């Protein structure tokens, strides 16, 4: 994945915006200028939980991206594990029922 694809992913999923994108808004533009945001960071991040504007380094954004991939992979693996266990339980239950039916049929 190249840096442009990474940026697009971060924008979509985490609503990251580049410093340049914020400069067109007056209040944020002033904040960027006053705080000299953008000199040593690549992204501004809107934290919905804290309702704050946060600054994030692009290398940190990479870690967030890969952590997200690992979390999705773990979630998928967990779902598959549960499906496999359910299938095994169903098979075991069916086998037990089959055995009981065979015993009943043999008695008659």
Tab-separated table of N, CA and C in Angstrom:
chain	number	residue	atom	x	y	z
A	1	UNK	N	0.856	-1.183	0.000
A	1	UNK	CA	0.000	0.000	0.000
A	1	UNK	C	0.895	1.237	0.000
A	2	UNK	N	0.652	2.129	-0.950
A	2	UNK	CA	1.478	3.336	-1.007
A	2	UNK	C	0.926	4.414	-0.067
A	3	UNK	N	1.654	5.506	0.079
A	3	UNK	CA	1.272	6.538	1.056
A	3	UNK	C	-0.053	7.201	0.710
A	4	UNK	N	-0.378	7.332	-0.583
A	4	UNK	CA	-1.665	7.931	-0.964
A	4	UNK	C	-2.829	7.034	-0.565
A	5	UNK	N	-2.663	5.725	-0.763
A	5	UNK	CA	-3.702	4.775	-0.343
A	5	UNK	C	-3.851	4.781	1.174
A	6	UNK	N	-2.721	4.871	1.872
A	6	UNK	CA	-2.737	4.934	3.333
A	6	UNK	C	-3.477	6.180	3.798
A	7	UNK	N	-3.188	7.316	3.189
A	7	UNK	CA	-3.867	8.565	3.545
A	7	UNK	C	-5.367	8.436	3.341
A	8	UNK	N	-5.768	7.865	2.221
A	8	UNK	CA	-7.194	7.710	1.913
A	8	UNK	C	-7.872	6.820	2.952
A	9	UNK	N	-7.187	5.737	3.328
A	9	UNK	CA	-7.732	4.835	4.348
A	9	UNK	C	-7.921	5.575	5.669
A	10	UNK	N	-6.912	6.317	6.064
A	10	UNK	CA	-6.990	7.050	7.328
A	10	UNK	C	-8.091	8.100	7.292
A	11	UNK	N	-8.254	8.760	6.167
A	11	UNK	CA	-9.325	9.759	6.046
A	11	UNK	C	-10.683	9.098	6.204
A	12	UNK	N	-10.861	7.976	5.523
A	12	UNK	CA	-12.162	7.300	5.545
A	12	UNK	C	-12.483	6.728	6.915
A	13	UNK	N	-11.553	5.970	7.469
A	13	UNK	CA	-11.831	5.234	8.694
A	13	UNK	C	-11.686	6.089	9.945
A	14	UNK	N	-10.637	6.846	10.037
A	14	UNK	CA	-10.363	7.596	11.254
A	14	UNK	C	-10.644	9.083	11.121
A	15	UNK	N	-11.064	9.500	9.956
A	15	UNK	CA	-11.334	10.902	9.673
A	15	UNK	C	-10.122	11.789	9.956
A	16	UNK	N	-8.979	11.299	9.526
A	16	UNK	CA	-7.764	12.105	9.582
A	16	UNK	C	-7.837	13.111	8.445
A	17	UNK	N	-7.297	14.267	8.655
A	17	UNK	CA	-7.218	15.265	7.596
A	17	UNK	C	-5.790	15.801	7.576
A	18	UNK	N	-5.305	16.109	6.405
A	18	UNK	CA	-3.971	16.691	6.340
A	18	UNK	C	-4.050	18.134	6.822
A	19	UNK	N	-2.941	18.650	7.255
A	19	UNK	CA	-2.887	20.030	7.730
A	19	UNK	C	-3.390	20.972	6.646
A	20	UNK	N	-3.008	20.730	5.413
A	20	UNK	CA	-3.430	21.570	4.294
A	20	UNK	C	-4.939	21.643	4.150
A	21	UNK	N	-5.632	20.566	4.430
A	21	UNK	CA	-7.090	20.554	4.303
A	21	UNK	C	-7.751	21.451	5.343
A	22	UNK	N	-7.124	21.580	6.496
A	22	UNK	CA	-7.697	22.415	7.543
A	22	UNK	C	-7.453	23.898	7.302
A	23	UNK	N	-6.416	24.212	6.564
A	23	UNK	CA	-6.040	25.612	6.385
A	23	UNK	C	-7.105	26.429	5.672
A	24	UNK	N	-7.993	25.790	4.930
A	24	UNK	CA	-9.026	26.540	4.217
A	24	UNK	C	-10.150	27.012	5.142
A	25	UNK	N	-10.235	26.464	6.340
A	25	UNK	CA	-11.240	26.899	7.309
A	25	UNK	C	-10.628	27.994	8.183
A	26	UNK	N	-11.302	29.119	8.312
A	26	UNK	CA	-10.730	30.283	9.000
A	26	UNK	C	-10.262	30.002	10.421
A	27	UNK	N	-11.172	29.494	11.280
A	27	UNK	CA	-10.803	29.290	12.690
A	27	UNK	C	-9.680	28.270	12.826
A	28	UNK	N	-9.807	27.162	12.109
A	28	UNK	CA	-8.768	26.143	12.185
A	28	UNK	C	-7.470	26.645	11.572
A	29	UNK	N	-7.600	27.438	10.513
A	29	UNK	CA	-6.415	28.029	9.890
A	29	UNK	C	-5.653	28.903	10.872
A	30	UNK	N	-6.393	29.694	11.664
A	30	UNK	CA	-5.760	30.546	12.682
A	30	UNK	C	-5.086	29.694	13.748
A	31	UNK	N	-5.785	28.650	14.180
A	31	UNK	CA	-5.225	27.756	15.201
A	31	UNK	C	-3.926	27.123	14.695
A	32	UNK	N	-3.960	26.681	13.454
A	32	UNK	CA	-2.770	26.063	12.853
A	32	UNK	C	-1.610	27.051	12.816
A	33	UNK	N	-1.926	28.279	12.438
A	33	UNK	CA	-0.890	29.307	12.338
A	33	UNK	C	-0.329	29.662	13.714
A	34	UNK	N	-1.220	29.874	14.698
A	34	UNK	CA	-0.790	30.265	16.044
A	34	UNK	C	0.032	29.171	16.712
A	35	UNK	N	-0.414	27.947	16.587
A	35	UNK	CA	0.267	26.835	17.257
A	35	UNK	C	1.418	26.270	16.420
A	36	UNK	N	1.573	26.797	15.234
A	36	UNK	CA	2.579	26.311	14.279
A	36	UNK	C	2.419	24.808	14.021
A	37	UNK	N	1.151	24.415	13.913
A	37	UNK	CA	0.858	23.016	13.617
A	37	UNK	C	1.256	22.750	12.176
A	38	UNK	N	1.828	21.612	11.941
A	38	UNK	CA	2.187	21.236	10.580
A	38	UNK	C	3.672	21.280	10.332
A	39	UNK	N	4.424	21.855	11.262
A	39	UNK	CA	5.869	21.911	11.052
A	39	UNK	C	6.521	20.568	11.357
A	40	UNK	N	5.964	19.836	12.314
A	40	UNK	CA	6.579	18.554	12.662
A	40	UNK	C	5.561	17.419	12.733
A	41	UNK	N	4.446	17.572	12.035
A	41	UNK	CA	3.454	16.498	12.024
A	41	UNK	C	2.806	16.427	10.653
A	42	UNK	N	2.195	15.309	10.371
A	42	UNK	CA	1.587	15.122	9.065
A	42	UNK	C	0.067	15.211	9.088
A	43	UNK	N	-0.552	14.871	10.193
A	43	UNK	CA	-2.003	14.801	10.238
A	43	UNK	C	-2.589	15.515	11.441
A	44	UNK	N	-3.776	16.040	11.241
A	44	UNK	CA	-4.596	16.525	12.347
A	44	UNK	C	-5.726	15.522	12.479
A	45	UNK	N	-6.046	15.162	13.683
A	45	UNK	CA	-7.017	14.118	13.967
A	45	UNK	C	-8.144	14.697	14.806
A	46	UNK	N	-9.377	14.439	14.400
A	46	UNK	CA	-10.519	14.870	15.209
A	46	UNK	C	-10.920	13.690	16.075
A	47	UNK	N	-10.708	13.805	17.374
A	47	UNK	CA	-11.084	12.750	18.310
A	47	UNK	C	-12.531	12.977	18.713
A	48	UNK	N	-13.426	12.128	18.217
A	48	UNK	CA	-14.855	12.306	18.484
A	48	UNK	C	-15.179	12.104	19.962
A	49	UNK	N	-14.480	11.165	20.615
A	49	UNK	CA	-14.759	10.890	22.029
A	49	UNK	C	-14.394	12.074	22.914
A	50	UNK	N	-13.199	12.615	22.715
A	50	UNK	CA	-12.743	13.741	23.535
A	50	UNK	C	-13.196	15.085	22.982
A	51	UNK	N	-13.770	15.077	21.779
A	51	UNK	CA	-14.190	16.309	21.104
A	51	UNK	C	-13.025	17.299	21.022
A	52	UNK	N	-11.881	16.785	20.606
A	52	UNK	CA	-10.684	17.613	20.521
A	52	UNK	C	-10.011	17.442	19.172
A	53	UNK	N	-9.300	18.463	18.801
A	53	UNK	CA	-8.454	18.417	17.617
A	53	UNK	C	-7.089	17.930	18.083
A	54	UNK	N	-6.612	16.840	17.532
A	54	UNK	CA	-5.330	16.296	17.954
A	54	UNK	C	-4.386	16.216	16.764
A	55	UNK	N	-3.124	16.248	17.062
A	55	UNK	CA	-2.093	16.204	16.031
A	55	UNK	C	-1.447	14.825	16.083
A	56	UNK	N	-1.223	14.247	14.908
A	56	UNK	CA	-0.606	12.925	14.891
A	56	UNK	C	0.457	12.854	13.803
A	57	UNK	N	1.535	12.220	14.129
A	57	UNK	CA	2.653	11.999	13.226
A	57	UNK	C	2.275	10.893	12.233
A	58	UNK	N	2.733	10.975	11.002
A	58	UNK	CA	2.359	9.971	10.003
A	58	UNK	C	2.824	8.574	10.387
A	59	UNK	N	4.005	8.470	11.024
A	59	UNK	CA	4.477	7.143	11.434
A	59	UNK	C	3.549	6.544	12.483
A	60	UNK	N	2.992	7.395	13.353
A	60	UNK	CA	1.995	6.912	14.316
A	60	UNK	C	0.735	6.466	13.599
A	61	UNK	N	0.353	7.199	12.577
A	61	UNK	CA	-0.821	6.825	11.787
A	61	UNK	C	-0.615	5.446	11.168
A	62	UNK	N	0.622	5.144	10.753
A	62	UNK	CA	0.925	3.809	10.223
A	62	UNK	C	0.671	2.733	11.269
A	63	UNK	N	1.101	2.981	12.511
A	63	UNK	CA	0.872	2.008	13.581
A	63	UNK	C	-0.620	1.796	13.821
A	64	UNK	N	-1.377	2.878	13.790
A	64	UNK	CA	-2.823	2.775	13.979
A	64	UNK	C	-3.432	1.937	12.862
A	65	UNK	N	-2.992	2.188	11.653
A	65	UNK	CA	-3.486	1.446	10.497
A	65	UNK	C	-3.222	-0.051	10.660
A	66	UNK	N	-1.992	-0.412	10.993
A	66	UNK	CA	-1.656	-1.825	11.125
A	66	UNK	C	-2.328	-2.454	12.341
A	67	UNK	N	-2.488	-1.705	13.407
A	67	UNK	CA	-3.214	-2.218	14.572
A	67	UNK	C	-4.656	-2.528	14.197
A	68	UNK	N	-5.244	-1.688	13.361
A	68	UNK	CA	-6.611	-1.907	12.905
A	68	UNK	C	-6.706	-3.186	12.082
A	69	UNK	N	-5.734	-3.397	11.205
A	69	UNK	CA	-5.719	-4.619	10.397
A	69	UNK	C	-5.622	-5.848	11.300
A	70	UNK	N	-4.731	-5.796	12.285
A	70	UNK	CA	-4.575	-6.929	13.199
A	70	UNK	C	-5.842	-7.176	14.012
A	71	UNK	N	-6.500	-6.104	14.430
A	71	UNK	CA	-7.749	-6.244	15.187
A	71	UNK	C	-8.830	-6.892	14.335
A	72	UNK	N	-8.929	-6.478	13.072
A	72	UNK	CA	-9.916	-7.074	12.159
A	72	UNK	C	-9.612	-8.553	11.928
A	73	UNK	N	-8.329	-8.868	11.767
A	73	UNK	CA	-7.926	-10.253	11.552
A	73	UNK	C	-8.267	-11.104	12.778
A	74	UNK	N	-7.970	-10.586	13.964
A	74	UNK	CA	-8.280	-11.306	15.199
A	74	UNK	C	-9.785	-11.528	15.338
A	75	UNK	N	-10.558	-10.521	14.994
A	75	UNK	CA	-12.025	-10.630	15.065
A	75	UNK	C	-12.528	-11.719	14.119
A	76	UNK	N	-12.002	-11.724	12.909
A	76	UNK	CA	-12.409	-12.731	11.923
A	76	UNK	C	-12.026	-14.134	12.380
A	77	UNK	N	-10.819	-14.266	12.936
A	77	UNK	CA	-10.369	-15.569	13.425
A	77	UNK	C	-11.252	-16.041	14.574
A	78	UNK	N	-11.651	-15.134	15.454
A	78	UNK	CA	-12.516	-15.479	16.574
A	78	UNK	C	-13.872	-15.962	16.064
A	79	UNK	N	-14.416	-15.264	15.052
A	79	UNK	CA	-15.700	-15.669	14.479
A	79	UNK	C	-15.593	-17.052	13.851
A	80	UNK	N	-14.503	-17.313	13.152
A	80	UNK	CA	-14.314	-18.629	12.537
A	80	UNK	C	-14.178	-19.704	13.596
A	81	UNK	N	-13.484	-19.395	14.671
A	81	UNK	CA	-13.306	-20.360	15.760
A	81	UNK	C	-14.667	-20.724	16.339
A	82	UNK	N	-15.506	-19.713	16.580
A	82	UNK	CA	-16.833	-19.967	17.127
A	82	UNK	C	-17.667	-20.811	16.170
A	83	UNK	N	-17.568	-20.538	14.866
A	83	UNK	CA	-18.303	-21.325	13.873
A	83	UNK	C	-17.841	-22.778	13.874
A	84	UNK	N	-16.532	-22.971	13.959
A	84	UNK	CA	-15.985	-24.334	13.977
A	84	UNK	C	-16.455	-25.072	15.224
A	85	UNK	N	-16.394	-24.400	16.369
A	85	UNK	CA	-16.840	-25.035	17.606
A	85	UNK	C	-18.329	-25.354	17.565
A	86	UNK	N	-19.121	-24.454	16.999
A	86	UNK	CA	-20.558	-24.707	16.871
A	86	UNK	C	-20.805	-25.923	15.992
A	87	UNK	N	-20.074	-26.015	14.899
A	87	UNK	CA	-20.229	-27.149	13.986
A	87	UNK	C	-19.858	-28.449	14.685
A	88	UNK	N	-18.804	-28.435	15.468
A	88	UNK	CA	-18.383	-29.638	16.201
A	88	UNK	C	-19.432	-30.024	17.231
A	89	UNK	N	-19.968	-29.023	17.951
A	89	UNK	CA	-20.996	-29.303	18.952
A	89	UNK	C	-22.229	-29.902	18.297
A	90	UNK	N	-22.610	-29.353	17.149
A	90	UNK	CA	-23.772	-29.863	16.429
A	90	UNK	C	-23.542	-31.313	16.022
A	91	UNK	N	-22.347	-31.590	15.542
A	91	UNK	CA	-22.020	-32.946	15.110
A	91	UNK	C	-22.065	-33.900	16.298
A	92	UNK	N	-21.507	-33.461	17.408
A	92	UNK	CA	-21.513	-34.294	18.611
A	92	UNK	C	-22.949	-34.556	19.056
A	93	UNK	N	-23.761	-33.526	19.082
A	93	UNK	CA	-25.156	-33.690	19.490
A	93	UNK	C	-25.883	-34.636	18.548
A	94	UNK	N	-25.651	-34.483	17.240
A	94	UNK	CA	-26.296	-35.369	16.272
A	94	UNK	C	-25.829	-36.807	16.460
A	95	UNK	N	-24.548	-36.982	16.714
A	95	UNK	CA	-24.028	-38.332	16.944
A	95	UNK	C	-24.677	-38.961	18.163
A	96	UNK	N	-24.827	-38.197	19.227
A	96	UNK	CA	-25.468	-38.720	20.434
A	96	UNK	C	-26.922	-39.081	20.164
A	97	UNK	N	-27.603	-38.245	19.429
A	97	UNK	CA	-29.004	-38.513	19.085
A	97	UNK	C	-29.091	-39.761	18.212
A	98	UNK	N	-28.199	-39.859	17.236
A	98	UNK	CA	-28.172	-41.041	16.362
A	98	UNK	C	-27.967	-42.316	17.178
A	99	UNK	N	-27.050	-42.265	18.134
A	99	UNK	CA	-26.776	-43.444	18.964
A	99	UNK	C	-28.001	-43.824	19.784
A	100	UNK	N	-28.675	-42.827	20.333
A	100	UNK	CA	-29.877	-43.104	21.121
A	100	UNK	C	-30.970	-43.696	20.241
A	101	UNK	N	-31.115	-43.154	19.035
A	101	UNK	CA	-32.112	-43.686	18.095
A	101	UNK	C	-31.792	-45.133	17.720
A	102	UNK	N	-30.523	-45.408	17.486
A	102	UNK	CA	-30.118	-46.779	17.155
A	102	UNK	C	-30.434	-47.737	18.296
A	103	UNK	N	-30.178	-47.292	19.519
A	103	UNK	CA	-30.478	-48.134	20.683
A	103	UNK	C	-31.972	-48.406	20.763
A	104	UNK	N	-32.778	-47.367	20.560
A	104	UNK	CA	-34.232	-47.528	20.593
A	104	UNK	C	-34.703	-48.469	19.487
A	105	UNK	N	-34.126	-48.319	18.303
A	105	UNK	CA	-34.522	-49.164	17.175
A	105	UNK	C	-34.118	-50.615	17.414
A	106	UNK	N	-32.974	-50.817	18.039
A	106	UNK	CA	-32.488	-52.171	18.309
A	106	UNK	C	-33.318	-52.855	19.382
A	107	UNK	N	-33.869	-52.074	20.306
A	107	UNK	CA	-34.705	-52.641	21.366
A	107	UNK	C	-36.008	-53.172	20.785
A	108	UNK	N	-36.516	-52.494	19.760
A	108	UNK	CA	-37.801	-52.893	19.166
A	108	UNK	C	-37.560	-53.993	18.221
